[in-house]
Short mmCIF file of C-alpha atoms and ligand atoms in Angstrom, two decimals:
data_model
loop_
_atom_site.label_atom_id
_atom_site.label_comp_id
_atom_site.label_asym_id
_atom_site.label_seq_id
_atom_site.Cartn_x
_atom_site.Cartn_y
_atom_site.Cartn_z
CA MET A 1 -82.03 -32.62 23.08
CA ALA A 2 -81.48 -30.13 20.18
CA ASP A 3 -78.61 -27.73 20.36
CA LYS A 4 -79.83 -24.89 21.96
CA GLU A 5 -79.84 -26.87 24.92
CA ILE A 6 -76.74 -28.68 24.85
CA THR A 7 -74.26 -26.62 27.54
CA SER A 8 -71.63 -29.24 27.38
CA LEU A 9 -69.68 -31.29 24.79
CA THR A 10 -66.78 -33.95 25.41
CA ILE A 11 -64.77 -34.63 22.16
CA ARG A 12 -61.44 -36.11 21.39
CA ARG A 13 -58.48 -33.62 21.68
CA PRO A 14 -58.32 -31.89 18.12
CA ASP A 15 -55.78 -31.81 15.46
CA ASP A 16 -55.15 -28.28 13.08
CA TRP A 17 -54.57 -30.01 9.49
CA HIS A 18 -52.87 -26.52 8.51
CA LEU A 19 -51.27 -24.47 10.71
CA HIS A 20 -48.73 -21.41 10.05
CA LEU A 21 -46.55 -21.17 12.76
CA ARG A 22 -43.21 -19.03 11.34
CA ASP A 23 -40.31 -18.67 13.45
CA GLY A 24 -38.41 -16.60 15.90
CA ALA A 25 -40.03 -14.24 18.00
CA MET A 26 -43.29 -14.84 16.23
CA LEU A 27 -42.95 -19.04 16.59
CA ARG A 28 -42.66 -18.06 20.22
CA ALA A 29 -45.64 -15.99 20.32
CA VAL A 30 -48.16 -17.89 18.92
CA LEU A 31 -47.06 -21.99 19.63
CA PRO A 32 -49.32 -21.35 22.80
CA GLU A 33 -52.15 -20.42 21.34
CA THR A 34 -52.71 -23.93 19.52
CA THR A 35 -50.76 -26.31 22.03
CA ARG A 36 -53.22 -25.40 24.15
CA HIS A 37 -56.27 -26.88 22.54
CA PHE A 38 -54.38 -28.75 20.01
CA ALA A 39 -52.81 -31.93 20.06
CA ARG A 40 -50.67 -32.22 16.51
CA ALA A 41 -50.61 -29.87 13.75
CA ILE A 42 -49.64 -30.43 9.79
CA ILE A 43 -46.84 -27.10 9.90
CA MET A 44 -46.96 -25.21 6.46
CA PRO A 45 -43.23 -24.77 4.81
CA ASN A 46 -43.64 -21.19 3.69
CA LEU A 47 -40.59 -19.78 6.00
CA VAL A 48 -38.07 -17.27 4.33
CA PRO A 49 -36.12 -19.21 3.17
CA PRO A 50 -38.60 -21.95 2.45
CA VAL A 51 -38.45 -25.26 4.33
CA VAL A 52 -37.72 -27.22 0.99
CA THR A 53 -35.27 -30.22 2.65
CA ALA A 54 -35.42 -33.13 4.84
CA ALA A 55 -32.57 -31.22 6.79
CA GLN A 56 -34.31 -28.34 6.90
CA ALA A 57 -37.73 -29.88 8.25
CA SER A 58 -36.03 -31.62 10.68
CA ALA A 59 -33.95 -28.07 12.00
CA TYR A 60 -37.21 -26.39 11.89
CA ARG A 61 -39.07 -29.03 13.37
CA ASP A 62 -35.75 -28.65 16.64
CA ARG A 63 -37.04 -25.04 17.05
CA ILE A 64 -40.68 -25.44 17.36
CA MET A 65 -40.29 -28.16 19.71
CA ALA A 66 -37.46 -25.82 21.89
CA ALA A 67 -40.42 -23.02 21.73
CA LEU A 68 -43.29 -25.12 23.07
CA PRO A 69 -44.48 -23.91 26.33
CA ALA A 70 -43.55 -25.76 29.28
CA GLY A 71 -45.88 -29.28 29.97
CA ALA A 72 -47.01 -28.95 26.16
CA ASN A 73 -47.79 -32.34 24.26
CA PHE A 74 -47.55 -31.13 21.09
CA THR A 75 -46.83 -33.00 17.90
CA PRO A 76 -45.36 -30.98 14.57
CA LEU A 77 -45.89 -32.56 11.89
CA MET A 78 -43.75 -30.89 9.52
CA THR A 79 -44.51 -30.66 5.62
CA LEU A 80 -41.56 -30.18 2.58
CA TYR A 81 -41.97 -27.15 0.31
CA LEU A 82 -42.50 -28.38 -3.71
CA THR A 83 -40.03 -26.87 -5.63
CA GLU A 84 -39.11 -28.05 -9.48
CA ALA A 85 -35.66 -28.58 -8.21
CA THR A 86 -36.86 -31.18 -5.31
CA ASP A 87 -35.24 -34.23 -4.84
CA PRO A 88 -37.42 -37.49 -5.25
CA GLU A 89 -35.13 -39.93 -2.59
CA ASP A 90 -34.67 -36.68 -0.21
CA VAL A 91 -38.39 -36.68 0.48
CA ARG A 92 -38.50 -40.29 0.68
CA ARG A 93 -36.24 -40.41 2.87
CA ALA A 94 -37.69 -37.93 5.03
CA HIS A 95 -41.25 -39.29 5.20
CA ALA A 96 -39.64 -43.11 6.01
CA ASP A 97 -37.59 -41.37 8.59
CA GLY A 98 -40.72 -39.86 9.81
CA ILE A 99 -39.68 -35.99 9.23
CA ALA A 100 -42.00 -35.45 7.09
CA THR A 101 -45.62 -35.98 6.67
CA ALA A 102 -46.75 -34.46 3.66
CA VAL A 103 -45.13 -32.31 1.19
CA LYS A 104 -46.95 -28.64 0.39
CA LEU A 105 -47.33 -27.47 -3.23
CA TYR A 106 -47.52 -23.86 -4.19
CA PRO A 107 -48.61 -22.66 -7.34
CA ALA A 108 -45.52 -20.44 -8.06
CA GLY A 109 -46.77 -16.51 -7.09
CA ALA A 110 -50.11 -17.77 -5.45
CA THR A 111 -49.80 -16.64 -2.05
CA THR A 112 -47.20 -15.30 1.07
CA ASN A 113 -43.75 -16.31 -0.10
CA SER A 114 -44.85 -19.16 -3.02
CA ALA A 115 -41.86 -17.79 -5.17
CA SER A 116 -40.28 -20.51 -5.20
CA GLY A 117 -43.69 -22.97 -5.92
CA VAL A 118 -44.35 -24.60 -9.19
CA ARG A 119 -44.63 -23.17 -12.24
CA ASP A 120 -44.41 -26.54 -14.48
CA PHE A 121 -46.31 -29.63 -13.18
CA GLU A 122 -44.45 -32.12 -15.52
CA LYS A 123 -41.19 -30.86 -13.24
CA VAL A 124 -42.42 -32.29 -10.23
CA ARG A 125 -44.02 -35.57 -11.74
CA ALA A 126 -41.46 -37.54 -10.23
CA VAL A 127 -41.48 -36.78 -7.06
CA LEU A 128 -45.81 -36.70 -7.51
CA ASP A 129 -44.98 -40.53 -9.11
CA MET A 130 -42.89 -41.23 -5.21
CA MET A 131 -45.28 -40.15 -3.58
CA ALA A 132 -48.36 -41.82 -4.75
CA GLU A 133 -46.12 -45.22 -4.00
CA ILE A 134 -45.08 -44.46 -0.59
CA GLY A 135 -48.68 -42.98 0.35
CA MET A 136 -48.00 -39.89 1.18
CA PRO A 137 -50.27 -36.74 0.81
CA LEU A 138 -49.85 -33.89 -1.39
CA CYS A 139 -51.22 -30.57 0.22
CA VAL A 140 -52.57 -27.97 -2.31
CA HIS A 141 -52.94 -24.34 -2.33
CA GLY A 142 -55.50 -24.57 -4.95
CA GLU A 143 -55.83 -21.19 -7.53
CA VAL A 144 -54.63 -20.50 -10.61
CA THR A 145 -51.60 -18.00 -10.71
CA ASP A 146 -52.89 -16.60 -14.41
CA HIS A 147 -53.36 -12.41 -13.83
CA SER A 148 -55.93 -13.02 -16.17
CA ILE A 149 -58.57 -14.94 -14.09
CA ASP A 150 -60.52 -13.10 -11.50
CA ILE A 151 -59.56 -13.43 -7.98
CA PHE A 152 -62.78 -14.91 -7.02
CA ASP A 153 -62.47 -17.52 -9.95
CA ARG A 154 -58.97 -18.83 -9.19
CA GLU A 155 -60.05 -21.67 -6.66
CA ALA A 156 -62.67 -23.02 -9.73
CA ALA A 157 -60.06 -22.66 -12.32
CA PHE A 158 -57.51 -24.34 -10.40
CA ILE A 159 -59.83 -27.75 -10.07
CA ASP A 160 -60.49 -27.52 -13.85
CA LYS A 161 -56.84 -26.58 -15.10
CA VAL A 162 -54.65 -28.60 -12.63
CA MET A 163 -56.63 -30.84 -10.37
CA LYS A 164 -58.03 -33.02 -13.38
CA PRO A 165 -55.35 -32.97 -15.43
CA LEU A 166 -53.45 -34.17 -12.43
CA ARG A 167 -55.36 -36.43 -10.58
CA LYS A 168 -55.79 -38.52 -13.87
CA LYS A 169 -52.27 -38.97 -13.88
CA VAL A 170 -51.07 -39.62 -10.81
CA PRO A 171 -54.39 -40.84 -9.80
CA ASP A 172 -53.00 -42.74 -6.78
CA LEU A 173 -51.60 -39.86 -4.95
CA LYS A 174 -53.68 -39.02 -1.87
CA ILE A 175 -54.33 -35.07 -2.48
CA VAL A 176 -55.86 -32.87 0.09
CA MET A 177 -57.05 -29.44 -1.49
CA GLU A 178 -56.73 -26.77 1.54
CA HIS A 179 -58.79 -24.08 3.09
CA VAL A 180 -60.89 -24.68 0.04
CA THR A 181 -63.88 -21.68 -0.36
CA THR A 182 -66.55 -22.46 -3.13
CA GLN A 183 -69.08 -24.48 -3.37
CA ASP A 184 -66.82 -25.86 -6.24
CA ALA A 185 -63.88 -26.97 -4.44
CA VAL A 186 -66.75 -28.69 -2.06
CA ASP A 187 -68.94 -30.34 -5.28
CA TYR A 188 -65.71 -32.03 -6.67
CA VAL A 189 -64.20 -33.21 -3.49
CA ARG A 190 -67.81 -34.51 -2.43
CA ASP A 191 -67.95 -36.10 -6.21
CA SER A 192 -64.55 -38.05 -5.95
CA ILE A 193 -64.53 -41.61 -4.76
CA LYS A 194 -60.67 -41.66 -2.83
CA ASN A 195 -57.75 -39.88 -2.73
CA LEU A 196 -59.05 -37.02 -1.84
CA ALA A 197 -59.67 -34.65 0.98
CA ALA A 198 -60.61 -30.95 1.56
CA THR A 199 -59.18 -28.50 4.79
CA ILE A 200 -61.92 -25.80 5.54
CA THR A 201 -60.79 -23.28 7.66
CA THR A 202 -62.35 -21.87 11.16
CA HIS A 203 -62.51 -18.47 9.01
CA HIS A 204 -64.30 -19.42 5.69
CA LEU A 205 -67.30 -20.57 8.00
CA ILE A 206 -67.79 -17.11 8.77
CA ILE A 207 -66.95 -14.76 7.15
CA ASN A 208 -67.74 -13.83 3.28
CA ARG A 209 -66.64 -11.08 0.82
CA ASN A 210 -68.64 -8.52 2.38
CA HIS A 211 -66.85 -8.68 5.19
CA ILE A 212 -63.58 -7.81 3.75
CA LEU A 213 -65.27 -5.04 1.46
CA ALA A 214 -68.70 -3.18 2.85
CA GLY A 215 -68.01 -0.29 4.90
CA GLY A 216 -64.90 0.12 4.37
CA ILE A 217 -62.12 -2.10 3.27
CA LYS A 218 -61.01 -4.53 6.32
CA PRO A 219 -57.39 -5.95 6.04
CA HIS A 220 -57.73 -8.50 9.09
CA TYR A 221 -60.47 -10.30 7.05
CA TYR A 222 -58.25 -10.56 3.94
CA CYS A 223 -56.37 -14.15 3.65
CA LEU A 224 -56.13 -16.31 0.37
CA PRO A 225 -57.73 -17.69 -0.77
CA VAL A 226 -60.01 -14.53 -0.24
CA ALA A 227 -63.24 -15.16 1.29
CA LYS A 228 -66.29 -15.53 -1.46
CA ARG A 229 -69.67 -14.68 -1.89
CA GLU A 230 -72.23 -16.20 1.00
CA ALA A 231 -73.64 -18.98 -0.72
CA HIS A 232 -70.12 -20.30 -0.94
CA ARG A 233 -69.68 -19.64 3.00
CA VAL A 234 -72.88 -22.11 3.24
CA ALA A 235 -71.79 -24.52 1.12
CA LEU A 236 -68.45 -24.67 3.68
CA VAL A 237 -70.53 -25.05 6.68
CA GLN A 238 -72.66 -27.71 4.80
CA ALA A 239 -69.48 -29.53 4.03
CA ALA A 240 -67.81 -29.21 7.41
CA VAL A 241 -71.12 -30.20 9.43
CA SER A 242 -72.00 -32.99 7.55
CA GLY A 243 -69.71 -35.45 9.44
CA ASP A 244 -68.03 -36.53 5.82
CA LYS A 245 -64.89 -38.00 6.41
CA ARG A 246 -63.22 -36.30 3.12
CA PHE A 247 -63.65 -32.35 5.28
CA PHE A 248 -61.71 -31.60 8.37
CA LEU A 249 -60.61 -28.47 10.07
CA GLY A 250 -57.37 -27.03 8.86
CA THR A 251 -57.31 -23.26 10.33
CA ASP A 252 -54.77 -21.83 8.30
CA SER A 253 -54.08 -19.13 11.07
CA ALA A 254 -51.75 -17.15 9.63
CA PRO A 255 -50.31 -14.66 12.13
CA HIS A 256 -48.71 -11.49 10.73
CA THR A 257 -48.28 -8.32 12.83
CA ASP A 258 -51.02 -5.10 12.26
CA PRO A 259 -47.95 -3.42 10.32
CA LEU A 260 -47.89 -5.75 8.23
CA LYS A 261 -51.71 -6.26 7.65
CA LEU A 262 -52.45 -2.32 8.29
CA GLN A 263 -50.69 -0.95 4.69
CA ALA A 264 -51.15 -0.12 1.33
CA CYS A 265 -50.32 -3.78 0.29
CA GLY A 266 -51.35 -5.74 3.24
CA CYS A 267 -50.07 -9.13 4.15
CA ALA A 268 -52.73 -12.58 3.31
CA GLY A 269 -53.44 -13.82 6.58
CA ILE A 270 -55.89 -14.16 9.43
CA PHE A 271 -54.89 -15.33 13.35
CA THR A 272 -57.70 -17.65 14.30
CA ALA A 273 -55.34 -20.21 16.70
CA PRO A 274 -56.37 -18.42 20.19
CA ASN A 275 -60.36 -18.65 19.39
CA THR A 276 -60.88 -21.28 16.70
CA MET A 277 -62.60 -23.65 19.03
CA SER A 278 -64.64 -21.73 20.39
CA CYS A 279 -65.49 -20.06 16.71
CA LEU A 280 -66.30 -23.86 15.70
CA ALA A 281 -68.80 -24.50 18.49
CA GLU A 282 -70.76 -21.51 17.51
CA VAL A 283 -70.95 -22.40 13.87
CA PHE A 284 -71.52 -26.08 15.12
CA GLU A 285 -74.17 -25.23 17.07
CA ALA A 286 -75.89 -22.75 15.12
CA ALA A 287 -76.20 -25.36 12.11
CA GLY A 288 -77.76 -27.75 15.19
CA LYS A 289 -74.76 -29.81 14.67
CA LEU A 290 -72.55 -29.53 18.03
CA LYS A 291 -72.27 -33.19 17.33
CA LYS A 292 -70.73 -33.56 14.12
CA LEU A 293 -67.71 -30.92 15.74
CA GLU A 294 -65.47 -34.08 16.59
CA ASP A 295 -65.84 -35.62 13.50
CA PHE A 296 -64.31 -32.49 11.91
CA ALA A 297 -61.68 -30.90 14.23
CA ALA A 298 -60.81 -34.82 15.55
CA LEU A 299 -61.54 -37.65 13.40
CA ASN A 300 -61.77 -37.50 9.77
CA GLY A 301 -57.94 -35.59 9.54
CA PRO A 302 -56.58 -38.49 11.24
CA LYS A 303 -58.29 -41.13 9.37
CA PHE A 304 -57.69 -39.53 5.91
CA TYR A 305 -53.68 -38.86 7.08
CA GLY A 306 -53.94 -42.77 7.93
CA LEU A 307 -52.99 -41.65 11.94
CA PRO A 308 -54.78 -42.82 14.96
CA PRO A 309 -56.99 -40.31 16.77
CA ASN A 310 -55.87 -38.67 19.92
CA GLU A 311 -56.81 -40.40 23.08
CA ASP A 312 -57.55 -37.54 25.43
CA MET A 313 -60.87 -35.31 25.32
CA ILE A 314 -61.54 -31.92 25.70
CA THR A 315 -64.24 -30.22 27.08
CA LEU A 316 -66.15 -27.38 25.40
CA VAL A 317 -68.84 -25.84 27.62
CA LYS A 318 -71.58 -22.98 26.99
CA GLY A 319 -71.91 -20.01 28.89
CA ASP A 320 -71.62 -16.08 29.34
CA PRO A 321 -69.61 -14.83 26.74
CA VAL A 322 -66.04 -15.70 26.25
CA THR A 323 -63.17 -12.95 26.45
CA TYR A 324 -59.89 -13.18 24.82
CA PRO A 325 -57.26 -10.87 23.57
CA ALA A 326 -57.76 -8.81 20.45
CA GLN A 327 -54.08 -8.73 19.56
CA ILE A 328 -51.07 -10.87 21.00
CA ALA A 329 -47.76 -9.11 21.75
CA THR A 330 -44.60 -10.29 19.62
CA ASP A 331 -41.64 -9.21 20.08
CA ASP A 332 -41.99 -8.37 15.98
CA GLY A 333 -45.15 -6.19 16.89
CA PRO A 334 -48.78 -7.29 17.64
CA VAL A 335 -50.93 -9.43 16.28
CA THR A 336 -54.50 -9.41 15.55
CA VAL A 337 -57.02 -12.22 16.60
CA PHE A 338 -59.69 -13.12 14.41
CA ASP A 339 -63.26 -11.29 15.21
CA PRO A 340 -65.55 -13.32 13.69
CA GLY A 341 -68.26 -10.11 14.68
CA PHE A 342 -70.25 -12.07 17.14
CA ASP A 343 -69.92 -13.54 21.41
CA LEU A 344 -69.01 -16.76 21.07
CA HIS A 345 -70.25 -18.53 24.20
CA TRP A 346 -68.57 -21.66 24.45
CA ARG A 347 -64.96 -22.24 25.97
CA VAL A 348 -62.42 -24.97 26.32
CA ALA A 349 -62.71 -26.10 29.91
CA GLY A 350 -59.44 -26.70 31.50
O1 LIG B 1 -53.66 -15.96 3.86
C1 LIG B 1 -53.21 -16.53 3.54
N1 LIG B 1 -52.18 -16.50 4.47
N2 LIG B 1 -53.18 -17.82 2.63
C2 LIG B 1 -51.44 -18.30 2.58
O2 LIG B 1 -52.29 -19.37 1.54
C3 LIG B 1 -50.48 -18.60 2.66
C4 LIG B 1 -50.74 -17.44 4.48
C5 LIG B 1 -49.68 -16.68 5.26
O3 LIG B 1 -48.41 -18.04 4.99
O4 LIG B 1 -49.60 -15.80 5.48
ZN1 LIG B 2 -51.68 -21.13 4.89
#
C-alpha cells in the first residue's frame, strides 16, 4: 500500500532522546505536552544552576515526578551536565544507582546556559574514560564555539576538531551527537562502525535557514544548532526515514516564553512537544516511509541506550487537519508552539 493510502499507523510508544523540561512553573506547563505521547525522555541538565551532581539530578528528577499529570506513565532519564570539575566517582555512582542515564557535554558558550561547559577536553578525560568503562553514553552538543568560525560551519568544524580526536582517544565511549543539522554529521555517523549515534529533531526535518531569515526574521524558528540550507535538511530526512539504527528522535523541544524569544537578542529554542508526533508522521508520509517511523521514534533510541522498547502502542490516525494551540500558557508567560508551515493531518488517537 502506498503511504498516501495509509490512514492509520500503530507503533510502539515513542521516547524522546533529547528534551528540555526546565523547572518550576515552566516544567509544570510543558511536561504534560510530552507525557501525553512519550513514555521516556532524556532530560537536559542546562538549568540555572546546571544539574551537575548525582544529588542535583536526583532532586530534579523528584521535581519532575511531582509535576507529572495525574495518571501519566512517564520515566525521566536524567543527565549530568559535564564540567571540568565533575568528579568521576560521583558520575559512576549516579549511573550505578540508576539516577543518571547519560552525561551531557556542552562546549562552554555553545548555547543556552552552557557557560559552565567544557573548555579543555583533557580536563574531563578521567570522566570520559570511566564512562567508557561502564558503558555510560555521552550526549554531545556538537558545535565549536570559536567566534572566527561561521555559525553555519560550527557543526562540521566540531566533527574535525573535537569528535575525531576524542573518539581516537576514547574509542569505547558511546557518544550521541545531538540534534545533527548537516549532511557532514549524517555522513560522519553513518561511516562509523560502533559507539556513535545521532539524534535528529522534529524541526530540523522541516525547516531550513530560509524559514528563519527570508521575508523577515522569525525568532520562533531560531534554535541551536541553527537550521542549515535545504540540502542539509534533505540529508536529515533521508537519515531519519532510512531505518538506520544510528539515527533516532531527540526533539530538543526547548520552551522559552515569547518575551524572551521576541527581543533584540532572542533565546534559541523551538517548542515542539505538543505537535511532534503529528509533524513526524507528515514528514515520514511525504517521504513514503511511514513504516519507518517506529524505528526512528520508538526502537532505535532504546537499542542504542541498551534499554527495552516500550511495551505499549500508540495509533496515529489520518484525517482532517488537526488543531493544536498556537501557544501554551505558563505562569511565566506564553510559549509559542512550533508552526511547521503546513497542515497536520495525523493525530495520536486516544
Ligand atoms: O535551541 C536550543 N535551545 N539549543 C540548545 O542547544 C539549547 C536549547 C535551550 O536550552 O533552550
Ligand atoms: Zn537541547
